[in-house]
């Protein structure tokens, strides 16, 4: 069966780093836009970053709040998308989800309704 699994979350001090992984089983991520979203209790899920399909131009997108600190990338051989998170802040604390979208317009990259399949999420906690 098709699966999408996030991992790499945990507890880290402010200024620290984590690398999240999104691994697909049963299908290839090559044809999909991959988005990272995050959510905290009482707030709407928000887009963090996305990367376009390998059959497209491979463009990357970032929320203003994470630009310069987070980097999204693909490892095609491992069918995996990563989110490298540096200089973490307490405001980054959230459950992080990866998701796939087949026909996501670049201007809609952060719209969660454009994504079709979601992982279960991984908790990131930034605290001293």
C-alpha atoms as one frame of an Amber mdcrd trajectory, in Angstrom:
protein
   0.000   0.000   0.000   1.024   3.597  -0.501   2.497   5.251   2.575   3.981
   8.606   3.485   5.942   8.713   6.737   7.621  11.651   8.468  10.455  11.261
  10.933  13.245  13.263  12.548  11.304  15.370  15.007  12.274  15.789  18.612
  13.233  18.200  21.352  15.914  20.765  20.557  17.163  23.956  22.197  16.760
  27.335  20.489  19.439  27.775  17.856  19.693  24.055  17.255  19.015  22.029
  14.126  16.879  19.111  13.017  16.418  17.324   9.732  12.979  15.979   8.964
  12.463  13.174   6.472   9.434  12.325   4.379   9.694   8.820   2.938   7.264
   7.411   0.410   6.537   3.714  -0.024   4.542   2.170  -2.827   4.789   5.153
  -5.155   7.348   7.589  -6.494   7.575  11.162  -5.265   9.117  12.278  -8.537
   5.837  13.354 -10.085   4.539  15.238  -7.068   4.863  18.590  -5.455   5.920
  17.912  -1.862   4.896  20.320   0.848   5.870  20.635   4.484   3.209  22.047
   6.778   3.067  22.621  10.499   0.334  23.038  13.054   0.081  24.042  16.696
  -2.993  23.652  18.914  -5.607  26.302  18.267  -4.067  27.468  15.002  -4.588
  26.584  11.376  -2.140  24.353   9.595   0.326  26.515   7.691   2.656  25.966
   4.790   6.356  25.906   5.629   8.039  24.895   2.394   7.447  23.024  -0.837
   9.393  21.639  -3.768   8.008  21.074  -7.243   8.075  17.776  -9.116  11.197
  16.470 -10.802   9.359  16.664 -14.127   8.852  20.361 -13.478  11.507  22.936
 -12.705  12.239  21.790  -9.151  11.424  25.182  -7.690  11.390  25.616  -3.938
   9.195  27.846  -1.835   9.407  28.998   1.769   7.257  30.829   4.218   8.697
  34.196   5.193   9.091  32.995   8.758  11.591  30.276   7.784  13.469  31.793
   4.848  17.205  31.553   5.323  16.842  28.946   8.064  15.081  25.971   6.443
  16.035  24.084   3.284  13.912  21.567   1.387  15.507  18.956  -0.855  14.943
  15.623  -2.593  16.926  12.412  -2.653  15.513  10.605  -5.649  17.383   7.362
  -4.981  15.806   7.134  -1.530  12.376   8.398  -2.594  12.673  10.912   0.211
  12.182  14.629   0.749  14.016  16.392   3.557  13.480  19.558   5.504  16.701
  20.798   7.061  15.852  23.180   9.888  18.591  25.399  11.304  18.570  28.220
  13.835  15.392  26.869  15.333  13.199  29.161  17.379  10.507  28.408  19.961
   7.989  29.679  17.409   8.912  26.702  15.205   7.397  24.294  17.726   4.642
  22.354  15.981   3.644  19.053  14.489   5.199  18.913  11.043   3.470  17.122
   8.184   4.556  16.298   4.680   2.056  16.036   1.875   1.926  15.320  -1.846
   0.065  17.215  -4.513  -0.186  16.276  -8.155  -1.452  19.500  -9.694  -0.357
  22.250  -7.358   0.050  25.680  -8.907   3.143  27.488  -7.745   1.075  30.395
  -6.480  -0.928  27.952  -4.347   1.990  26.034  -2.859   0.999  26.843   0.725
  -2.680  26.002   0.315  -3.192  22.720   2.149  -6.309  22.023   0.110  -4.096
  21.541  -2.936  -2.458  18.456  -1.428  -3.926  14.978  -1.746  -2.023  12.669
   0.581  -0.677  13.356   4.062   1.652  11.713   6.505   0.913  11.319  10.202
   3.215  14.106  11.347   6.264  14.402  13.570   6.541  16.599  16.652   9.175
  19.333  16.771   9.662  21.081  20.094  12.092  23.995  20.452  12.584  24.888
  24.083  15.294  25.692  26.576
